[in-house]
Amino acid sequence: MRFVLPFSTTLAVAFTTLTAHAATPTPITLDQAMANPDWIGNPVESAWWGWDSRQVYFKQKRAGSPLRDTFQIAGGAPKPVDDKQLANLDSADPVYNRDRTRAILLRNGDLFERDLKSGALTQILRGTTPAADPQYAADGASVQFRVGSDWFSWSRAARLVSPVAVLRTAKDPDAAPDASARRDLQLRLLSTLARLKEEHDATRDRRNQEREADPTRAPLPVYLGEKVVIETSALSPDGRYLLVVTNAKDGDKRRVGKLPKYVTESGYEETDDERKRVSDEGPQPQQLKLVELATRKVTELSFDTLPGIDVDPLADMRAARKLDPLKGNRGVRFESRDESIRWSDNGKQVAVMAQAIDNKDRWIATVDLAAATLRPLHRLTDNAWVNNRGNGFGWQPDNSTLWYQSEESGYAHIYLRPAVGAGTAAARALTSGKWEASDVEWSADGKTAYFLCNPKLPGTYEVCSSATGNGALKELTSLGGVESFTLSPDGRKLLVRYSSAYMPAQIATVDSGGGAAKQLTDTRNADYKAREWITPQIVAVPSTHGADPIWAKLYRPATLEPGKKYPVVMFVHGAGYLQNVTRRFPVYFREQMFHNLLVEKGYIVLDMDYRASLGYGRDWRTAIYRQMGHPELEDYIDGVNWMVANHQGDAGNVGIYGGSYGGFMTFMAMLRAPDQFKAGAALRPVTDWTTYNHEYTANILNTPELDPEAYKVSSPIEYADQLKGHLLIAHGMVDDNVFYQDSVRMAQRFIELKKDNWELASYPLERHAYVHAESWYDQYRRIYQLFERTLKKE
């Protein structure tokens, strides 16, 4: 792992902190812990710079209301932005011109340009259909943007919006009909038909000539055919080319899930259409088309040049299942425009990122615009699955060097590669080491990359920078729990959003070269700030399975009573690929308060970043390939044994709980290690991976048709007969992520197996993320009562 101190030193640091914690934690009630979090003080949700780099704006939820307010900081305390000021407000993600004298603002779907010298704001577009993807033209004289599928340009000099590319998914009405001997016969024999055709063609040609000759007219539409739908597109800044990603129309035949709702305003049962399930039929291949706008010529780009595109990494598995081999190339897909297509500022170069549908490969290629061909630059391949996180890439200001993120070293890092006129020049790593670089932002001159980093400890996040000249890594902050940041328009400061264990996200500014942080906000309420909490100790639990240490948060009394054995509660975070053992304010802040309550009531608690968690590199991430729930369970058993050996944990009284992936893991622990886990609470759990979505599940387990064994060994419902302990299942009935059906099917399985000591709590108005304090309280009351009646028995 990335931790450079010996393991014994890690423990020494942790225990020193434990014994030094003198303040007695303030008692917390379950009702308080599960109350609406407004009592804590709502965090800074988003923050951005004003145009002059002297002002900062941020959003915050209004107490007792779902509404959000905007605040301004201009050298003093935060002040609410009055509604009259909204018209002149800057937006969170400005797009700058090359010399940073102007910026495009996209606000509420409308488009503006800010003069960064005078501050003058000009509205470009006001409409009912939102604008998107704004950019500066290559010469900087106009602003280009998309509305729907069409592209437009606003001339600053003429103050005029003009269409640049008009796309239609239909047949070209002026296109010559397909060759037909019967049609030719009619035109040869019947002179009137021939004359009508000549007149029609002449009228069409003259109409098009007039349009092309008249600069006040809109360009002719580009017809892509009636068998496709447009997914995304990207216009070259010089206005000459358009790249378009398409799907086959009605290509996805998968059945849509139905979500029933029983508690409704109408008093009748209602249903919503929700996601589709994992399947061999799922996401369809996409196509990439190059449009030459002057001629309206459309060329579908071939993927043949992508290395390995015609090799099926799952061929052996397919053969073993006696399934037909793949024919031709594997299908590919592209993410959104921002994630898949990057034009250079001068419009002369374009790079695309394509991912194989099986997600074993990711390619970056440039497009030879003249030849209409792809030229591969980089291939990232993984026998498990390519990480969908950290796929940033783009052009440097020289318009010839490409930067990109890659996990090829085993950790996510930043690379530079000459992409124009450099032949086979190799890529150069800008960052390296057993840590990860994420959320990359570049200085205006392209000489410095800014990014989130965690080189000290996996859960300690700062803002770092690296210069392209020497690649030297510099840590710019010392906050420990940085969540996001943005560079000021003048490049001199960073606006940093950060948090800590019991402090929700706040903002501060730091010089872009590093230094002390100037705190701008503290939105916590006085009563909350006055409380003393148990500081979670970040510890490294040794692995008995050859893995790196398992980082975890430990909650326990400062002093353990001699000779006493403490019941153990193990918490499992959700999402799988999520990091909870950090110095940030946790997503699971209610659970953290619950852990304080548990310690107060005589328990000790361990919260682990098991294998599959984010922030620990490729091998940690992919350890669960084709065996979800197995490496993670090994880690939790190691955690239990560590608690018993080092913290007076009672091996005979161990409970486990968690939601979503944590609910799934609770099932795996209770069913696959029933003699080690006495009680468990599985919240909104996946019980059968064949019912979950394709995009997440197929990465890890392939598809049920291709790899049924992976689904069998990974699905808790297959182990239902092994239940011995006491189990609570809790699920929102309108969960649109993990369907309520998962828990209902498991309940039916337990009924058929005549299992005892389990219950199902259903919440009629809750989706995957609960929002009602009453539901939170009811659920955690049940969890607390479960542990009290089962883990404190002799």
mmCIF file of C-alpha atoms in Angstrom, residues 102-344:
data_model
loop_
_atom_site.group_PDB
_atom_site.id
_atom_site.type_symbol
_atom_site.label_atom_id
_atom_site.label_comp_id
_atom_site.label_asym_id
_atom_site.label_seq_id
_atom_site.Cartn_x
_atom_site.Cartn_y
_atom_site.Cartn_z
ATOM 1 C CA ARG A 102 -13.254 36.470 -21.573
ATOM 2 C CA ALA A 103 -15.388 33.663 -20.152
ATOM 3 C CA ILE A 104 -18.561 31.905 -21.257
ATOM 4 C CA LEU A 105 -21.149 31.397 -18.523
ATOM 5 C CA LEU A 106 -23.915 28.822 -18.734
ATOM 6 C CA ARG A 107 -26.659 29.619 -16.248
ATOM 7 C CA ASN A 108 -30.100 28.007 -16.122
ATOM 8 C CA GLY A 109 -29.643 26.844 -19.702
ATOM 9 C CA ASP A 110 -29.001 30.397 -20.927
ATOM 10 C CA LEU A 111 -25.681 31.619 -22.288
ATOM 11 C CA PHE A 112 -23.607 34.699 -21.374
ATOM 12 C CA GLU A 113 -20.145 36.102 -21.976
ATOM 13 C CA ARG A 114 -18.197 37.944 -19.290
ATOM 14 C CA ASP A 115 -15.458 40.449 -20.145
ATOM 15 C CA LEU A 116 -12.822 39.637 -17.517
ATOM 16 C CA LYS A 117 -11.229 43.084 -17.820
ATOM 17 C CA SER A 118 -14.292 45.231 -17.297
ATOM 18 C CA GLY A 119 -16.701 42.724 -15.775
ATOM 19 C CA ALA A 120 -19.334 43.517 -18.411
ATOM 20 C CA LEU A 121 -21.834 40.695 -18.923
ATOM 21 C CA THR A 122 -23.483 40.093 -22.299
ATOM 22 C CA GLN A 123 -26.361 37.680 -22.765
ATOM 23 C CA ILE A 124 -25.903 35.464 -25.812
ATOM 24 C CA LEU A 125 -28.978 33.295 -25.670
ATOM 25 C CA ARG A 126 -32.273 33.149 -23.816
ATOM 26 C CA GLY A 127 -34.544 30.235 -24.628
ATOM 27 C CA THR A 128 -36.856 27.512 -23.468
ATOM 28 C CA THR A 129 -34.526 24.735 -24.640
ATOM 29 C CA PRO A 130 -31.273 24.840 -22.661
ATOM 30 C CA ALA A 131 -27.941 25.480 -24.340
ATOM 31 C CA ALA A 132 -25.085 23.059 -23.685
ATOM 32 C CA ASP A 133 -21.391 22.403 -24.397
ATOM 33 C CA PRO A 134 -20.277 26.015 -24.956
ATOM 34 C CA GLN A 135 -16.803 26.667 -26.353
ATOM 35 C CA TYR A 136 -14.819 29.408 -28.037
ATOM 36 C CA ALA A 137 -14.229 29.293 -31.761
ATOM 37 C CA ALA A 138 -10.626 28.848 -32.862
ATOM 38 C CA ASP A 139 -10.225 32.554 -33.633
ATOM 39 C CA GLY A 140 -11.868 33.609 -30.369
ATOM 40 C CA ALA A 141 -14.284 35.878 -32.190
ATOM 41 C CA SER A 142 -17.371 33.786 -31.602
ATOM 42 C CA VAL A 143 -18.957 31.403 -29.136
ATOM 43 C CA GLN A 144 -20.167 27.974 -30.245
ATOM 44 C CA PHE A 145 -22.796 25.949 -28.416
ATOM 45 C CA ARG A 146 -25.361 23.218 -28.816
ATOM 46 C CA VAL A 147 -29.136 23.332 -28.415
ATOM 47 C CA GLY A 148 -30.658 19.880 -28.670
ATOM 48 C CA SER A 149 -28.736 18.179 -31.492
ATOM 49 C CA ASP A 150 -27.980 21.373 -33.418
ATOM 50 C CA TRP A 151 -24.886 23.574 -33.149
ATOM 51 C CA PHE A 152 -24.871 27.371 -33.243
ATOM 52 C CA SER A 153 -22.357 30.200 -33.268
ATOM 53 C CA TRP A 154 -22.682 33.667 -31.739
ATOM 54 C CA SER A 155 -20.643 36.405 -33.369
ATOM 55 C CA ARG A 156 -19.434 38.995 -30.881
ATOM 56 C CA ALA A 157 -19.027 41.622 -33.614
ATOM 57 C CA ALA A 158 -22.410 41.062 -35.280
ATOM 58 C CA ARG A 159 -24.253 40.120 -32.064
ATOM 59 C CA LEU A 160 -25.902 37.398 -34.127
ATOM 60 C CA VAL A 161 -26.637 33.737 -33.401
ATOM 61 C CA SER A 162 -26.339 31.528 -36.490
ATOM 62 C CA PRO A 163 -26.765 27.787 -36.962
ATOM 63 C CA VAL A 164 -23.553 25.951 -37.835
ATOM 64 C CA ALA A 165 -24.684 22.341 -37.965
ATOM 65 C CA VAL A 166 -28.280 21.143 -38.152
ATOM 66 C CA LEU A 167 -28.611 17.393 -37.637
ATOM 67 C CA ARG A 168 -31.613 15.310 -38.642
ATOM 68 C CA THR A 169 -32.216 11.627 -37.987
ATOM 69 C CA ALA A 170 -34.228 11.103 -41.163
ATOM 70 C CA LYS A 171 -33.766 10.332 -44.825
ATOM 71 C CA ASP A 172 -32.488 13.197 -46.949
ATOM 72 C CA PRO A 173 -35.568 14.269 -48.906
ATOM 73 C CA ASP A 174 -33.335 15.547 -51.714
ATOM 74 C CA ALA A 175 -31.238 12.421 -51.976
ATOM 75 C CA ALA A 176 -31.395 10.489 -55.219
ATOM 76 C CA PRO A 177 -33.590 7.401 -54.924
ATOM 77 C CA ASP A 178 -31.974 4.006 -54.806
ATOM 78 C CA ALA A 179 -31.141 2.517 -58.183
ATOM 79 C CA SER A 180 -34.117 0.654 -59.660
ATOM 80 C CA ALA A 181 -34.589 -0.882 -63.075
ATOM 81 C CA ARG A 182 -38.346 -0.407 -62.741
ATOM 82 C CA ARG A 183 -37.932 3.339 -62.022
ATOM 83 C CA ASP A 184 -35.576 3.731 -64.958
ATOM 84 C CA LEU A 185 -38.133 2.001 -67.169
ATOM 85 C CA GLN A 186 -40.894 4.442 -66.139
ATOM 86 C CA LEU A 187 -38.724 7.484 -66.848
ATOM 87 C CA ARG A 188 -37.705 6.102 -70.263
ATOM 88 C CA LEU A 189 -41.211 5.257 -71.401
ATOM 89 C CA LEU A 190 -43.209 8.160 -69.892
ATOM 90 C CA SER A 191 -41.930 11.585 -70.908
ATOM 91 C CA THR A 192 -44.192 13.477 -68.487
ATOM 92 C CA LEU A 193 -42.634 11.671 -65.526
ATOM 93 C CA ALA A 194 -39.171 12.425 -66.885
ATOM 94 C CA ARG A 195 -40.043 16.105 -67.331
ATOM 95 C CA LEU A 196 -41.461 16.356 -63.789
ATOM 96 C CA LYS A 197 -38.312 14.795 -62.401
ATOM 97 C CA GLU A 198 -36.115 17.256 -64.292
ATOM 98 C CA GLU A 199 -38.150 20.182 -62.997
ATOM 99 C CA HIS A 200 -37.981 18.862 -59.430
ATOM 100 C CA ASP A 201 -34.221 18.377 -59.642
ATOM 101 C CA ALA A 202 -33.694 21.813 -61.158
ATOM 102 C CA THR A 203 -35.796 23.477 -58.457
ATOM 103 C CA ARG A 204 -33.899 21.646 -55.727
ATOM 104 C CA ASP A 205 -30.498 22.518 -57.199
ATOM 105 C CA ARG A 206 -31.386 26.190 -57.585
ATOM 106 C CA ARG A 207 -32.778 26.345 -54.029
ATOM 107 C CA ASN A 208 -29.553 24.918 -52.668
ATOM 108 C CA GLN A 209 -27.433 27.244 -54.826
ATOM 109 C CA GLU A 210 -29.292 30.262 -53.482
ATOM 110 C CA ARG A 211 -28.857 29.058 -49.904
ATOM 111 C CA GLU A 212 -25.132 28.501 -50.349
ATOM 112 C CA ALA A 213 -24.657 31.874 -52.033
ATOM 113 C CA ASP A 214 -26.620 33.813 -49.408
ATOM 114 C CA PRO A 215 -24.667 34.210 -46.120
ATOM 115 C CA THR A 216 -27.845 35.251 -44.301
ATOM 116 C CA ARG A 217 -29.361 31.786 -44.780
ATOM 117 C CA ALA A 218 -28.995 28.825 -42.423
ATOM 118 C CA PRO A 219 -26.974 25.841 -43.701
ATOM 119 C CA LEU A 220 -28.728 22.823 -45.122
ATOM 120 C CA PRO A 221 -29.467 20.043 -42.615
ATOM 121 C CA VAL A 222 -27.173 17.050 -42.343
ATOM 122 C CA TYR A 223 -29.249 13.886 -42.643
ATOM 123 C CA LEU A 224 -27.977 10.859 -40.716
ATOM 124 C CA GLY A 225 -30.747 8.460 -41.717
ATOM 125 C CA GLU A 226 -33.863 7.273 -39.942
ATOM 126 C CA LYS A 227 -32.309 4.217 -38.272
ATOM 127 C CA VAL A 228 -30.183 6.043 -35.715
ATOM 128 C CA VAL A 229 -30.541 8.254 -32.655
ATOM 129 C CA ILE A 230 -27.980 10.899 -31.694
ATOM 130 C CA GLU A 231 -26.241 10.354 -28.354
ATOM 131 C CA THR A 232 -23.781 13.253 -28.389
ATOM 132 C CA SER A 233 -21.768 15.425 -30.760
ATOM 133 C CA ALA A 234 -18.786 17.782 -30.721
ATOM 134 C CA LEU A 235 -18.045 20.677 -33.088
ATOM 135 C CA SER A 236 -14.498 21.572 -34.102
ATOM 136 C CA PRO A 237 -13.609 25.088 -32.934
ATOM 137 C CA ASP A 238 -12.741 26.057 -36.516
ATOM 138 C CA GLY A 239 -16.313 25.128 -37.520
ATOM 139 C CA ARG A 240 -15.263 22.686 -40.237
ATOM 140 C CA TYR A 241 -16.098 19.298 -38.709
ATOM 141 C CA LEU A 242 -18.560 17.625 -36.414
ATOM 142 C CA LEU A 243 -18.113 14.291 -34.634
ATOM 143 C CA VAL A 244 -21.394 12.533 -33.873
ATOM 144 C CA VAL A 245 -21.994 9.479 -31.678
ATOM 145 C CA THR A 246 -25.079 7.472 -32.644
ATOM 146 C CA ASN A 247 -27.016 4.420 -31.519
ATOM 147 C CA ALA A 248 -29.206 2.137 -33.550
ATOM 148 C CA LYS A 249 -32.802 3.267 -33.176
ATOM 149 C CA ASP A 250 -34.813 0.891 -30.961
ATOM 150 C CA GLY A 251 -31.702 -1.286 -30.644
ATOM 151 C CA ASP A 252 -32.038 -2.021 -26.939
ATOM 152 C CA LYS A 253 -34.735 -4.686 -26.580
ATOM 153 C CA ARG A 254 -34.341 -5.252 -22.852
ATOM 154 C CA ARG A 255 -37.445 -5.159 -20.720
ATOM 155 C CA VAL A 256 -37.887 -2.095 -18.521
ATOM 156 C CA GLY A 257 -38.447 -2.678 -14.815
ATOM 157 C CA LYS A 258 -41.715 -1.541 -13.201
ATOM 158 C CA LEU A 259 -41.648 0.099 -9.790
ATOM 159 C CA PRO A 260 -44.967 -0.074 -7.899
ATOM 160 C CA LYS A 261 -45.924 2.673 -5.450
ATOM 161 C CA TYR A 262 -48.551 1.941 -2.839
ATOM 162 C CA VAL A 263 -48.718 5.162 -0.815
ATOM 163 C CA THR A 264 -49.765 7.882 -3.265
ATOM 164 C CA GLU A 265 -51.672 11.155 -3.338
ATOM 165 C CA SER A 266 -54.247 9.636 -5.671
ATOM 166 C CA GLY A 267 -55.003 6.775 -3.305
ATOM 167 C CA TYR A 268 -54.436 4.315 -6.160
ATOM 168 C CA GLU A 269 -51.469 2.103 -6.836
ATOM 169 C CA GLU A 270 -49.096 3.682 -9.353
ATOM 170 C CA THR A 271 -46.047 2.448 -11.243
ATOM 171 C CA ASP A 272 -42.908 4.061 -12.651
ATOM 172 C CA ASP A 273 -40.686 2.736 -15.401
ATOM 173 C CA GLU A 274 -37.214 2.195 -13.993
ATOM 174 C CA ARG A 275 -33.871 0.718 -15.043
ATOM 175 C CA LYS A 276 -33.166 -2.386 -17.081
ATOM 176 C CA ARG A 277 -31.410 -5.443 -15.693
ATOM 177 C CA VAL A 278 -28.011 -6.896 -16.514
ATOM 178 C CA SER A 279 -28.138 -8.975 -19.688
ATOM 179 C CA ASP A 280 -26.237 -10.107 -22.760
ATOM 180 C CA GLU A 281 -28.661 -7.887 -24.674
ATOM 181 C CA GLY A 282 -27.640 -4.807 -22.802
ATOM 182 C CA PRO A 283 -26.064 -1.619 -23.920
ATOM 183 C CA GLN A 284 -25.914 -1.537 -27.704
ATOM 184 C CA PRO A 285 -22.750 -0.681 -29.690
ATOM 185 C CA GLN A 286 -22.400 2.918 -30.760
ATOM 186 C CA GLN A 287 -21.118 4.428 -33.978
ATOM 187 C CA LEU A 288 -18.853 7.436 -34.524
ATOM 188 C CA LYS A 289 -19.536 9.608 -37.560
ATOM 189 C CA LEU A 290 -17.393 12.398 -39.001
ATOM 190 C CA VAL A 291 -19.329 15.192 -40.727
ATOM 191 C CA GLU A 292 -17.551 17.583 -43.089
ATOM 192 C CA LEU A 293 -19.809 20.597 -42.730
ATOM 193 C CA ALA A 294 -18.927 22.396 -45.958
ATOM 194 C CA THR A 295 -20.017 19.428 -48.072
ATOM 195 C CA ARG A 296 -22.330 17.744 -45.525
ATOM 196 C CA LYS A 297 -20.433 14.540 -46.196
ATOM 197 C CA VAL A 298 -20.972 11.936 -43.470
ATOM 198 C CA THR A 299 -18.379 9.194 -42.920
ATOM 199 C CA GLU A 300 -18.785 6.433 -40.369
ATOM 200 C CA LEU A 301 -15.381 5.900 -38.789
ATOM 201 C CA SER A 302 -14.098 2.346 -38.677
ATOM 202 C CA PHE A 303 -12.801 0.936 -35.409
ATOM 203 C CA ASP A 304 -10.603 -1.612 -37.183
ATOM 204 C CA THR A 305 -7.439 0.292 -36.285
ATOM 205 C CA LEU A 306 -8.003 -0.014 -32.529
ATOM 206 C CA PRO A 307 -5.567 -2.671 -31.271
ATOM 207 C CA GLY A 308 -7.293 -5.788 -29.963
ATOM 208 C CA ILE A 309 -10.738 -4.670 -31.100
ATOM 209 C CA ASP A 310 -11.213 -7.941 -32.977
ATOM 210 C CA VAL A 311 -10.033 -10.162 -30.095
ATOM 211 C CA ASP A 312 -12.649 -11.433 -27.666
ATOM 212 C CA PRO A 313 -11.156 -11.600 -24.129
ATOM 213 C CA LEU A 314 -14.101 -13.775 -23.103
ATOM 214 C CA ALA A 315 -13.766 -16.243 -25.979
ATOM 215 C CA ASP A 316 -12.777 -19.196 -23.770
ATOM 216 C CA MET A 317 -15.710 -18.579 -21.457
ATOM 217 C CA ARG A 318 -18.017 -18.304 -24.456
ATOM 218 C CA ALA A 319 -16.724 -21.594 -25.856
ATOM 219 C CA ALA A 320 -17.106 -23.365 -22.516
ATOM 220 C CA ARG A 321 -20.731 -22.280 -22.439
ATOM 221 C CA LYS A 322 -21.158 -23.503 -26.037
ATOM 222 C CA LEU A 323 -22.184 -20.008 -27.095
ATOM 223 C CA ASP A 324 -21.582 -18.663 -30.569
ATOM 224 C CA PRO A 325 -18.260 -16.840 -30.933
ATOM 225 C CA LEU A 326 -18.303 -13.114 -31.533
ATOM 226 C CA LYS A 327 -18.196 -12.134 -35.179
ATOM 227 C CA GLY A 328 -16.075 -9.181 -36.233
ATOM 228 C CA ASN A 329 -15.096 -6.390 -33.868
ATOM 229 C CA ARG A 330 -16.255 -6.010 -30.314
ATOM 230 C CA GLY A 331 -18.799 -3.254 -29.816
ATOM 231 C CA VAL A 332 -17.676 0.053 -28.344
ATOM 232 C CA ARG A 333 -19.378 2.890 -26.539
ATOM 233 C CA PHE A 334 -18.627 6.528 -25.799
ATOM 234 C CA GLU A 335 -19.540 8.436 -22.685
ATOM 235 C CA SER A 336 -20.789 12.029 -22.755
ATOM 236 C CA ARG A 337 -19.142 14.595 -25.028
ATOM 237 C CA ASP A 338 -17.007 15.936 -22.160
ATOM 238 C CA GLU A 339 -15.758 12.443 -21.376
ATOM 239 C CA SER A 340 -15.261 11.033 -24.867
ATOM 240 C CA ILE A 341 -14.384 13.751 -27.439
ATOM 241 C CA ARG A 342 -11.732 16.436 -27.121
ATOM 242 C CA TRP A 343 -10.958 19.005 -29.843
ATOM 243 C CA SER A 344 -7.769 21.049 -29.686
#
